[in-house]
mmCIF file of C-alpha atoms in Angstrom:
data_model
loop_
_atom_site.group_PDB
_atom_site.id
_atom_site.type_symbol
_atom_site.label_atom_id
_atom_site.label_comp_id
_atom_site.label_asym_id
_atom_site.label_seq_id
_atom_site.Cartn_x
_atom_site.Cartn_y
_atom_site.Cartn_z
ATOM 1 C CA UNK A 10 0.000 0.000 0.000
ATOM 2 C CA UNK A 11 1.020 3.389 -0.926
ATOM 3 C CA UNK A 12 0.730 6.288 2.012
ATOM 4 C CA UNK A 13 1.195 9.779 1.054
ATOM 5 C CA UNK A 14 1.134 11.348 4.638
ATOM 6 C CA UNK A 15 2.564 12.101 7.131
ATOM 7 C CA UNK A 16 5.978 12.707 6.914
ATOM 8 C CA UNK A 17 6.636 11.879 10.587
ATOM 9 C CA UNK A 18 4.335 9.301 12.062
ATOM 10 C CA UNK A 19 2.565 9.304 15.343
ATOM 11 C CA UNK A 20 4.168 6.417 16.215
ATOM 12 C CA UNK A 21 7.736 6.492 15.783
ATOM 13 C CA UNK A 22 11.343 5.313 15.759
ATOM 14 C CA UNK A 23 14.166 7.693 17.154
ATOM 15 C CA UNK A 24 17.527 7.191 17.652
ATOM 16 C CA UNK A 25 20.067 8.908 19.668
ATOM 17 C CA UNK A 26 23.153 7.231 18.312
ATOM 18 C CA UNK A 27 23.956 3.501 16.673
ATOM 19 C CA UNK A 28 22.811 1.797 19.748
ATOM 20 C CA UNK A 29 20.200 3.740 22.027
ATOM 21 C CA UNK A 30 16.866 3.709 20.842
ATOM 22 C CA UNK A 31 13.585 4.550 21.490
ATOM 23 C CA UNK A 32 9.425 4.078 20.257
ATOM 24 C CA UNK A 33 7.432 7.404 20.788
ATOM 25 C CA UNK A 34 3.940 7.966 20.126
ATOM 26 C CA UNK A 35 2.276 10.771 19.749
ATOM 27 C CA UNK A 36 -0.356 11.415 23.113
ATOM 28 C CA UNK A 37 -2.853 14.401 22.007
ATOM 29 C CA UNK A 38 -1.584 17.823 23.847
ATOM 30 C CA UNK A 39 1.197 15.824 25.709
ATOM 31 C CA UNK A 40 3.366 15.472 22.970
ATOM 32 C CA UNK A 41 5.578 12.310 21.915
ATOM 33 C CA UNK A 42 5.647 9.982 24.645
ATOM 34 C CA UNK A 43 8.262 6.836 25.171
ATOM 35 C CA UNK A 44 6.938 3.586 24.913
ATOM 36 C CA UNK A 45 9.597 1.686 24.707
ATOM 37 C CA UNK A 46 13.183 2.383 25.350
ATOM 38 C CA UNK A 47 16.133 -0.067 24.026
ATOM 39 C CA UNK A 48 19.860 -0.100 23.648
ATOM 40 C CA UNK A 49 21.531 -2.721 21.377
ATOM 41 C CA UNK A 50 24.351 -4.731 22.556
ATOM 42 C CA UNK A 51 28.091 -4.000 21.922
ATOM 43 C CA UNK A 52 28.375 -7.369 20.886
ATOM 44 C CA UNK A 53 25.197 -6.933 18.387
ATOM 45 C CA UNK A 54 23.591 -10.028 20.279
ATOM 46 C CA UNK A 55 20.687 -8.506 20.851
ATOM 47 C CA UNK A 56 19.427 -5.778 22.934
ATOM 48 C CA UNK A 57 17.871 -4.853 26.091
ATOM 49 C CA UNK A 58 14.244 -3.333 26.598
ATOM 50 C CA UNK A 59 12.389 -1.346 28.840
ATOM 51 C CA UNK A 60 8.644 -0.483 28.548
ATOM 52 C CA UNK A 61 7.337 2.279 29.810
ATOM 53 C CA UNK A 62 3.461 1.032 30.476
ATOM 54 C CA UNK A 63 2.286 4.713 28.404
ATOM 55 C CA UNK A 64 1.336 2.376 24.927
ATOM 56 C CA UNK A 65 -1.728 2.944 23.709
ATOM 57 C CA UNK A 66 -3.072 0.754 20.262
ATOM 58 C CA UNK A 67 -3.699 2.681 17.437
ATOM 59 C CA UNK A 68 -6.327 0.740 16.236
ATOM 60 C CA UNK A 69 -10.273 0.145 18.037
ATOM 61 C CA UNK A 70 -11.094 -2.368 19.941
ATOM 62 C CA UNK A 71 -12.615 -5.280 17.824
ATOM 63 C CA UNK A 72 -15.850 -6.386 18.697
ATOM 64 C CA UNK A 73 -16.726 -10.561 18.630
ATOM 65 C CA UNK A 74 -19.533 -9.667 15.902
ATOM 66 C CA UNK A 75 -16.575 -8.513 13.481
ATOM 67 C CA UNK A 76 -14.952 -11.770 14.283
ATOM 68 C CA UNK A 77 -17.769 -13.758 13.686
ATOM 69 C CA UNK A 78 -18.770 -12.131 10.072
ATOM 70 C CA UNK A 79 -15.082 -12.665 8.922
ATOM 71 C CA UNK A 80 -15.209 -16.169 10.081
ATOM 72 C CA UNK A 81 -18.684 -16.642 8.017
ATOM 73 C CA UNK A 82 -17.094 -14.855 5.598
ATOM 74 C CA UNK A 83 -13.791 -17.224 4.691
ATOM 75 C CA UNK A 84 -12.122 -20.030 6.324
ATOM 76 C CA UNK A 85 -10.073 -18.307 9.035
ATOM 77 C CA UNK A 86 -6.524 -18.624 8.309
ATOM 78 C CA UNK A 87 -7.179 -18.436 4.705
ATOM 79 C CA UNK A 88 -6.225 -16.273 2.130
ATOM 80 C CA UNK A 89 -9.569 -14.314 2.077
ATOM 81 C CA UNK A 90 -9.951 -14.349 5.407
ATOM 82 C CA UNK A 91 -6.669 -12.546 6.099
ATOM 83 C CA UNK A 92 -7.121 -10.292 2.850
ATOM 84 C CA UNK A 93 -10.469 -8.870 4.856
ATOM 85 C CA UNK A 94 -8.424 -8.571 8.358
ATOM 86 C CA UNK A 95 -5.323 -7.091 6.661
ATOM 87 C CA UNK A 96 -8.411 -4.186 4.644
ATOM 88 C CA UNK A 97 -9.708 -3.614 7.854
ATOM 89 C CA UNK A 98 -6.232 -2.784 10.067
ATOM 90 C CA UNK A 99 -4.814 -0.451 7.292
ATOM 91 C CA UNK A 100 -7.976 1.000 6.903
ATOM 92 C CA UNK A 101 -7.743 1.548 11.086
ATOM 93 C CA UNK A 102 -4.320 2.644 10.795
ATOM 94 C CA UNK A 103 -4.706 4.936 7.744
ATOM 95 C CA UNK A 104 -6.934 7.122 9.712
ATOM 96 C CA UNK A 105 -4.707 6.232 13.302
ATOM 97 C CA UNK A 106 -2.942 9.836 14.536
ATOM 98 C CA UNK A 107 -0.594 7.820 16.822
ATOM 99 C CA UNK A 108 -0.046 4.881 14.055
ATOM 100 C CA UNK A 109 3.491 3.704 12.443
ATOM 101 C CA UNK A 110 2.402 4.990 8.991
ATOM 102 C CA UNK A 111 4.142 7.982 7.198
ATOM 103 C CA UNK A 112 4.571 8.859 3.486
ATOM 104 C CA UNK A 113 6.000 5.974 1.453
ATOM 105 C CA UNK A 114 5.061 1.932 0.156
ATOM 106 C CA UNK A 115 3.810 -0.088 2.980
ATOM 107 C CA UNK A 116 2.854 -3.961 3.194
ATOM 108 C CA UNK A 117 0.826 -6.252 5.180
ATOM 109 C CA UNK A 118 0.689 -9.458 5.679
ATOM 110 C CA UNK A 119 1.389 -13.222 7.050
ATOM 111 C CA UNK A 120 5.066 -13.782 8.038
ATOM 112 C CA UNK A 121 6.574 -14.694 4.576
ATOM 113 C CA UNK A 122 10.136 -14.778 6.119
ATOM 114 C CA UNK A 123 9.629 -17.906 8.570
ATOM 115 C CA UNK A 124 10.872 -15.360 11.167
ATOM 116 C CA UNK A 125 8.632 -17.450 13.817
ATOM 117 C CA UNK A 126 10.725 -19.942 15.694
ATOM 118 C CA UNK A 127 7.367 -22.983 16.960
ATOM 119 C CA UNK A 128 9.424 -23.692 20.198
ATOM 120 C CA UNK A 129 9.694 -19.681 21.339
ATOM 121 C CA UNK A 130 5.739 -19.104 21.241
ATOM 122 C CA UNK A 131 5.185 -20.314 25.063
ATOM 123 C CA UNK A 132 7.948 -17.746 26.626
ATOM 124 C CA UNK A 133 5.674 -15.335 25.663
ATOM 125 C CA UNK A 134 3.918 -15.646 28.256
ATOM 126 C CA UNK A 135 6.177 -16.920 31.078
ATOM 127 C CA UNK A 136 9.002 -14.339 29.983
ATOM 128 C CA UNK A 137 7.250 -11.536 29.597
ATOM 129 C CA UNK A 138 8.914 -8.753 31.764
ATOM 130 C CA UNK A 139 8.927 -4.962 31.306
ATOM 131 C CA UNK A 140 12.368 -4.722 31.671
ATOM 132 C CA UNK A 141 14.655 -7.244 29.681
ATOM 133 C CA UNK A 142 16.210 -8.664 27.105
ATOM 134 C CA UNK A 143 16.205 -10.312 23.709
ATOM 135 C CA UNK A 144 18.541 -12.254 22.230
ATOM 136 C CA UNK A 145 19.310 -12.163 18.407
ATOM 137 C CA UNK A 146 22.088 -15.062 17.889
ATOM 138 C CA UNK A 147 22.165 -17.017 21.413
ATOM 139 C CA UNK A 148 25.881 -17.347 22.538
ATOM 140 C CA UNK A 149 25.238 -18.548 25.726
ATOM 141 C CA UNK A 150 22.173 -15.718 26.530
ATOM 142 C CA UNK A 151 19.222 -17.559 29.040
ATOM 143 C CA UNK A 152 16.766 -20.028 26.614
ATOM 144 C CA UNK A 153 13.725 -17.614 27.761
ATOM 145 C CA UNK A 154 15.186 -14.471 25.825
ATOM 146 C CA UNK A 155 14.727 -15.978 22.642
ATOM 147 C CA UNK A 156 11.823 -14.646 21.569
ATOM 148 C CA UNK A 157 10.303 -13.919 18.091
ATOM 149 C CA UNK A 158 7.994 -11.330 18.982
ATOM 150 C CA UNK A 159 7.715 -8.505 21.660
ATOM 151 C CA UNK A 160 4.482 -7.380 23.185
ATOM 152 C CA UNK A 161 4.352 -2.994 23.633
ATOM 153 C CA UNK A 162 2.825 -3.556 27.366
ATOM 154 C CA UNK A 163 2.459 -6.136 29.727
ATOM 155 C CA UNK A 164 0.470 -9.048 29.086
ATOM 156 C CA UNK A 165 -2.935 -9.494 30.442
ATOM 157 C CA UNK A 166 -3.804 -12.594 32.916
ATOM 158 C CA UNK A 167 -4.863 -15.804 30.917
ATOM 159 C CA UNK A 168 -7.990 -15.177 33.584
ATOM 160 C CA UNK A 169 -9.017 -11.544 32.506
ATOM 161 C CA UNK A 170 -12.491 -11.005 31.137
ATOM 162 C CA UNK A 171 -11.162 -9.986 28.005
ATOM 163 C CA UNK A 172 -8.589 -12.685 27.361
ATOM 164 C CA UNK A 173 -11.726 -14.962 28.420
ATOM 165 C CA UNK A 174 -13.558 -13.575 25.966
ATOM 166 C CA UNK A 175 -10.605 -14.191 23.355
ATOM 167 C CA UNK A 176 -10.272 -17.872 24.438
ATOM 168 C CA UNK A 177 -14.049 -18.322 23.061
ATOM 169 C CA UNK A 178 -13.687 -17.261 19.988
ATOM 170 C CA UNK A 179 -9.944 -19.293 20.122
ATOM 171 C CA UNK A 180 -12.476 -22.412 20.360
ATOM 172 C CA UNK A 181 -15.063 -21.507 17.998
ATOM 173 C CA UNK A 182 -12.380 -20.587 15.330
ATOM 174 C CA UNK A 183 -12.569 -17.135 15.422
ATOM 175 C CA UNK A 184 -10.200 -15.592 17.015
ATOM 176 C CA UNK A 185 -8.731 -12.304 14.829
ATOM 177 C CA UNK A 186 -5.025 -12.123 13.960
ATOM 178 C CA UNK A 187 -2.618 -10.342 15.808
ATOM 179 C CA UNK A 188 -1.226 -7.324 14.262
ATOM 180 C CA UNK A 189 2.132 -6.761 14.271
ATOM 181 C CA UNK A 190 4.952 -3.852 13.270
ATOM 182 C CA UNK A 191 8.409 -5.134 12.157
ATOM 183 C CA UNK A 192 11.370 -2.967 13.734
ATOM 184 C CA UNK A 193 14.711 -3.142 11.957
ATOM 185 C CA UNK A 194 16.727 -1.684 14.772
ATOM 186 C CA UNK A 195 14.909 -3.886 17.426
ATOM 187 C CA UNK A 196 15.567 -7.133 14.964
ATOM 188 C CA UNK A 197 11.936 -8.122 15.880
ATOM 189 C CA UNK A 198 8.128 -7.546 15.265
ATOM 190 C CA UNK A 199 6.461 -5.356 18.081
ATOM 191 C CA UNK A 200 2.725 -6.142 18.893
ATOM 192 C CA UNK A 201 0.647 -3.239 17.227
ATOM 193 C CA UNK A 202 -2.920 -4.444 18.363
ATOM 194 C CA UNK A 203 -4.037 -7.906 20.131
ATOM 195 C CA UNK A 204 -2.074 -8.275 23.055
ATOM 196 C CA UNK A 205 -4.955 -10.143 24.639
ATOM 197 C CA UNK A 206 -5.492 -11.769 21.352
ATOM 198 C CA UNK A 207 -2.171 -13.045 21.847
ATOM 199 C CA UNK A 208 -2.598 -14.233 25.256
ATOM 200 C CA UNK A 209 -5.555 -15.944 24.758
ATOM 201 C CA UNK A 210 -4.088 -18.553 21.832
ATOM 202 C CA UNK A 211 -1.330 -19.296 23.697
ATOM 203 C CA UNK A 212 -3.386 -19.673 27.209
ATOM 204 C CA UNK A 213 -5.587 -22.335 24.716
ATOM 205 C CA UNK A 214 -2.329 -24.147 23.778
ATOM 206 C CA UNK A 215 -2.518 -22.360 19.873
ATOM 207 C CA UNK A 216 -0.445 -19.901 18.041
ATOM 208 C CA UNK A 217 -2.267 -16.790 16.807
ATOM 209 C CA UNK A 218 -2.500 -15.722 13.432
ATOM 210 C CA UNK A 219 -0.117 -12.606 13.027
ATOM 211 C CA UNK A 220 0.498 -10.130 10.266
ATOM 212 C CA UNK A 221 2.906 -8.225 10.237
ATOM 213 C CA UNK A 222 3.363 -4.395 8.974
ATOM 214 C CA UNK A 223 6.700 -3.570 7.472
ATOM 215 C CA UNK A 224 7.916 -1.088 5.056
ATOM 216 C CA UNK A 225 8.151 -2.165 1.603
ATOM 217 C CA UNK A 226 11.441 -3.159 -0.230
ATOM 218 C CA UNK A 227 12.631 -0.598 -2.390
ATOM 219 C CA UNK A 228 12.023 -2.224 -6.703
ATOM 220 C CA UNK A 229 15.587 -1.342 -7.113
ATOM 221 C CA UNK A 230 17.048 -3.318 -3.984
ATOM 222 C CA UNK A 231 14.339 -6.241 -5.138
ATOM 223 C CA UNK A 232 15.438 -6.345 -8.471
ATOM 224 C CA UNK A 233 19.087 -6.468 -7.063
ATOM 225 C CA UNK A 234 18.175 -9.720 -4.708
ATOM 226 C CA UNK A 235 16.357 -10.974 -7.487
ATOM 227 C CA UNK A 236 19.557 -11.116 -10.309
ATOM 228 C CA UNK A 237 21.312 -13.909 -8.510
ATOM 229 C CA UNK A 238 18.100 -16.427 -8.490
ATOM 230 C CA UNK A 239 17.530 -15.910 -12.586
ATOM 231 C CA UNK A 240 21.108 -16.522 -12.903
ATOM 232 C CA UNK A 241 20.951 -19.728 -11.337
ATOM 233 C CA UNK A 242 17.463 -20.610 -12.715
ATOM 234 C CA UNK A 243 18.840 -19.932 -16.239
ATOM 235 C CA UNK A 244 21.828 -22.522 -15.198
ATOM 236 C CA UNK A 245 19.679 -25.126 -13.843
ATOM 237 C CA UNK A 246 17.621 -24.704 -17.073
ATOM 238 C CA UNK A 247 20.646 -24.645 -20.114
ATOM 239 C CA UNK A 248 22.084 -27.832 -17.526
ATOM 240 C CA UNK A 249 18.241 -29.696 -18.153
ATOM 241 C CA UNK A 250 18.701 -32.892 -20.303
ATOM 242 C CA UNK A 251 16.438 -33.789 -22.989
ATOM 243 C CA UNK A 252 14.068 -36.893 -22.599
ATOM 244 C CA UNK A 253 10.263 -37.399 -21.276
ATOM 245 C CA UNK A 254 11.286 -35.899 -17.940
ATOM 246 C CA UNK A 255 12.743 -32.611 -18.914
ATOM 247 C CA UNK A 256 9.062 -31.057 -19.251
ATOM 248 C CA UNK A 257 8.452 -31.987 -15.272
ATOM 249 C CA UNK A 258 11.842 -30.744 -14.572
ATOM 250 C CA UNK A 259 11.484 -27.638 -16.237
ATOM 251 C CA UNK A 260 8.301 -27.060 -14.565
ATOM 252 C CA UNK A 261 9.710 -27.731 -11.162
ATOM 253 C CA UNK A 262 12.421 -25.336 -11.654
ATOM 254 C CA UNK A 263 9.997 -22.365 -12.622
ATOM 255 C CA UNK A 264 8.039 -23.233 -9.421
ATOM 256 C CA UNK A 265 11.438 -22.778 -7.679
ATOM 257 C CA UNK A 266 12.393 -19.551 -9.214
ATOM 258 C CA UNK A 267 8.795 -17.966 -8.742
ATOM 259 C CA UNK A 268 9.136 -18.849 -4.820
ATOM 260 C CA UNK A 269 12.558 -17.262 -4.571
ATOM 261 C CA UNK A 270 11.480 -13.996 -6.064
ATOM 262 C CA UNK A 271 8.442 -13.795 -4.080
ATOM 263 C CA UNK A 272 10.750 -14.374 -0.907
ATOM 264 C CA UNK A 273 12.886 -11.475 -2.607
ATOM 265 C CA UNK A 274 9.900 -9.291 -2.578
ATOM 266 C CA UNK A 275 8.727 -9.824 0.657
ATOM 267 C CA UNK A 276 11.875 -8.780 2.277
ATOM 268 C CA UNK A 277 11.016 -5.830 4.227
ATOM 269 C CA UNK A 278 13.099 -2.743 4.221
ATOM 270 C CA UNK A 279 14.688 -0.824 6.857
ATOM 271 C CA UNK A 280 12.861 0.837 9.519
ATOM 272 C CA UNK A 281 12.858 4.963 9.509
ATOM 273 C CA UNK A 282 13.999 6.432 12.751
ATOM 274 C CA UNK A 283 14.075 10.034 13.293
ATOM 275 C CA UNK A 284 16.439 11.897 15.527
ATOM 276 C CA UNK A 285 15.863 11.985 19.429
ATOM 277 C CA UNK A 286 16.421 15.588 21.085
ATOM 278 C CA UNK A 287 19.132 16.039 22.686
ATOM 279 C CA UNK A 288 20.964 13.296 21.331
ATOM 280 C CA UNK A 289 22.539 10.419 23.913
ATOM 281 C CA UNK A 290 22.324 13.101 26.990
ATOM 282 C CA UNK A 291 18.362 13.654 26.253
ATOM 283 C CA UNK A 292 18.165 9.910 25.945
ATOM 284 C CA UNK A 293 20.066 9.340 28.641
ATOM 285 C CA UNK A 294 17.620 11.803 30.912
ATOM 286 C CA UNK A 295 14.652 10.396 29.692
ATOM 287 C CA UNK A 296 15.096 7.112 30.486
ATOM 288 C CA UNK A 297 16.379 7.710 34.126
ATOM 289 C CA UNK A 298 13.300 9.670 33.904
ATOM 290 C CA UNK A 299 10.341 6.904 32.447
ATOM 291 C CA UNK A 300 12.019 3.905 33.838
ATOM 292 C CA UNK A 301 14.460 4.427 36.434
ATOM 293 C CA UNK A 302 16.806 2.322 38.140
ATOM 294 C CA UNK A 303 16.685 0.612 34.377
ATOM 295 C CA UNK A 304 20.218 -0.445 33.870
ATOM 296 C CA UNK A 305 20.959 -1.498 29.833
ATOM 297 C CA UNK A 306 24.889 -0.898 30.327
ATOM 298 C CA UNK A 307 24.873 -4.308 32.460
ATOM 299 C CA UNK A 308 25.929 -6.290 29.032
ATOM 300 C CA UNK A 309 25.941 -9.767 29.181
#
């Protein structure tokens, strides 16, 4: 999708330097507010996190009646299905104030990068800590920091009305996805909407369905990824024998070459950040400020 405005979103990236960062969202006559705060690793394996409890979803609360027509309306999971939930968040986020959109090509949609790890999904919930840590490559880091996605507040109780409410429609098939944001400098999707969503699959033992916003690949960078798969296609094909079986082969080879361009395309590009005032001394301040006694420098 193509978005002409803003030029700064309401929901926002900024960076003092290579390593401290931090999510802002706009909060009516307040002014930007920290969400999240986060300073990358020295050793670029991983980064530590603080929330700051202010995050507020850009999109409405969804009602179980909206479930319920989409379910009626296509097998949930499906393609349809998630082409109606996918029409309804950007349309939500297109008119958000404090949303991630700003001027430029947008996408989406289901995880086409296999960026979900099966085993990580429970440490969602018994992880889940307002101050802490994610890993990117291991190297020794604890087994409960590997984690593939990272909610924007604290998760509700499996118990709460509202995750209650969730687990139904978990059992009568349907629950909505879970939208999410990917963040380049975080190296991991934030949850943009359905934090109780969230809880409630994995308090039923499920995974939730998840799509993921990103920034769209710029054609030239595509185009780039996409030289070295014809090149090899074209060898695989000029390599092909003749006989009954070269057809089939031929075939399978443009099936492969289709699904590594796709995979090309779907790369997402780099997240924007914008500048933080005041540079690492403002960032510094504010985060002694909105979570104090927070301590990132404690590298592992």
């Amino acid at each position: 999708m193509r978005v002409g405005s803003p030029a700064r979103a309401g929901l926002r990236m900024e960076c003092a330097d290579g390593r401290r960062l931090v999510l802002v969202q706009e909060s009516g006559g307040r002014g930007a507010v920290p969400v999240l705060f986060a300073r990358q690793r020295v050793t670029h394996r991983g980064l530590h996190y603080a929330r700051t409890g202010r995050y507020v979803s850009p999109l409405a609360p969804l009602r179980a009646g909206r479930a319920h027509a989409y379910a009626e309306f296509a097998e949930p999971g499906g393609q349809a299905w998630t082409g109606r939930w996918a029409a309804h968040a950007e349309a939500e986020l297109r008119g958000a104030a404090a949303g991630p959109l700003h001027e430029g090509a947008w996408r989406l949609a289901p995880d086409a990068t296999d960026w979900f790890v099966e085993s990580h999904w429970p440490r969602l919930l018994t992880h889940d800590t307002d101050r802490g840590h994610l890993t990117w490559f291991g190297y020794g880091d604890p087994d409960g920091d590997a984690r593939d996605l990272l909610p924007l507040r604290a998760l509700s109780a499996v118990e709460a009305p509202r995750v209650k409410a969730y687990r139904r429609l978990y059992r009568e098939g349907a629950l909505p996805p879970v939208f999410a944001w990917w963040i380049s400098g975080l190296n991991v999707p934030v949850v943009l909407d359905g934090h109780d969503r969230l809880t409630a699959a994995l308090a039923e033992g499920g995974r939730p369905e998840v799509l993921i916003l990103s920034r769209a690949a710029d054609p030239a960078w595509t185009a780039l990824l996409s030289e070295r798969p014809v090149v090899a296609y074209e060898e695989r094909m000029a390599a092909l024998e003749d006989g009954p079986l070269r057809a089939v082969r031929a075939s399978g080879e443009a099936r492969r070459l289709a699904r590594e361009l796709a995979a090309a395309a779907d790369i997402p590009a780099l997240t924007r950040a914008w500048p933080f005032p005041g540079g690492v001394a403002g960032w510094e301040a504010a985060a002694a400020a909105y979570v104090p006694g927070w301590r990132p420098d404690a590298e592992r």
